[in-house]
Amino acid sequence: MSGSITLTVNLFGAFRGHENGKPLTLSLPHGATLTEARRALKTALDNHPLVDDSALADETQILPEDAVFERDTQLAILPPVCGG
Amino acid sequence: MTQSIYTGISEEALSIQKAADFVDAAENGALNMFVGKVRNHNMGKAVNAVSYDVFAPLACNVFQEICTEAKAQFGERLRLYIEHYKGKLEIGGISVIIAVGSPHRDESFQACRYLIEQLKIRAPVWKQEHYMDGDSEWVKGHALCGHHHG
């Protein structure tokens, strides 16, 4: 199947400073990998140095590095954490 | 049977009493608690407030996971409570409460320590320190992704 999908990515922590923390919308080819999504995010976030050390997640789990996106998806990009 | 695990994210002031009440039970002889508070300094800089950002649905999932792990390691009879604050806190404000109720003290200490240490490295929570000089900075943290970059 060809075509494109849309990833809507919510921003947290240090990424909140990017355009007032407004979610990013990325258009990627159907079947895009997590690595490709991270690369697109790095561009969208002006090469922010924390992107390489950030996880991508949905509301229930951190996505594995071999994740593939087959449909429009809502995500979060999670920079290194420091709760407590 | 009542629930033995409570996890939550709150934008209201956290309550030590609420945590103590939740983990209390007639069969428990120990109540152990960790309370995280905002301090007035970090890395040599004077701090006057901290803002906490939280990805709430995933954070609650992680809290549940680490509570389940704690019960498996330290005893199924434990009663466990984790609540984290979201928003801005002044000095002395409570950012997190971990409470453990258990029949005996040893497992309560171990479980309490386990919960806070795991929360700090696994929960999607971030803090931004606000300094007396007017500057602000997101605190460096622990990466959740498993990949490595050259």
PDB file of C-alpha atoms in Angstrom, chain B residues 8 15 17 22 24 26 53 63 65 69 74 76 91-92 104 106 109 114 119 125 140:
ATOM      1  CA  GLY B   8      -2.327   9.356  40.176  1.00  0.00           C
ATOM      2  CA  SER B  15      -1.950  15.198  50.627  1.00  0.00           C
ATOM      3  CA  GLN B  17      -2.799  12.212  54.987  1.00  0.00           C
ATOM      4  CA  PHE B  22      -4.851   4.654  51.595  1.00  0.00           C
ATOM      5  CA  ASP B  24      -3.360   1.822  56.169  1.00  0.00           C
ATOM      6  CA  ALA B  26      -5.386  -3.489  60.288  1.00  0.00           C
ATOM      7  CA  ASP B  53       5.411  18.575  33.214  1.00  0.00           C
ATOM      8  CA  PHE B  63       3.402   3.833  38.152  1.00  0.00           C
ATOM      9  CA  GLU B  65       3.959  -1.284  36.378  1.00  0.00           C
ATOM     10  CA  GLU B  69       6.933  -5.185  40.255  1.00  0.00           C
ATOM     11  CA  PHE B  74       8.601  -7.527  48.262  1.00  0.00           C
ATOM     12  CA  GLU B  76       1.704  -9.237  47.569  1.00  0.00           C
ATOM     13  CA  ILE B  91       9.862  26.195  47.655  1.00  0.00           C
ATOM     14  CA  GLY B  92       8.650  23.489  50.064  1.00  0.00           C
ATOM     15  CA  HIS B 104       6.651  -5.586  58.663  1.00  0.00           C
ATOM     16  CA  ASP B 106      11.834  -4.362  56.121  1.00  0.00           C
ATOM     17  CA  PHE B 109      11.639   0.314  53.358  1.00  0.00           C
ATOM     18  CA  TYR B 114      12.283   0.767  44.816  1.00  0.00           C
ATOM     19  CA  LEU B 119       9.867   6.485  39.133  1.00  0.00           C
ATOM     20  CA  VAL B 125       7.913  13.529  34.179  1.00  0.00           C
ATOM     21  CA  LYS B 140      18.771  17.097  32.565  1.00  0.00           C
TER      22      LYS B 140
END
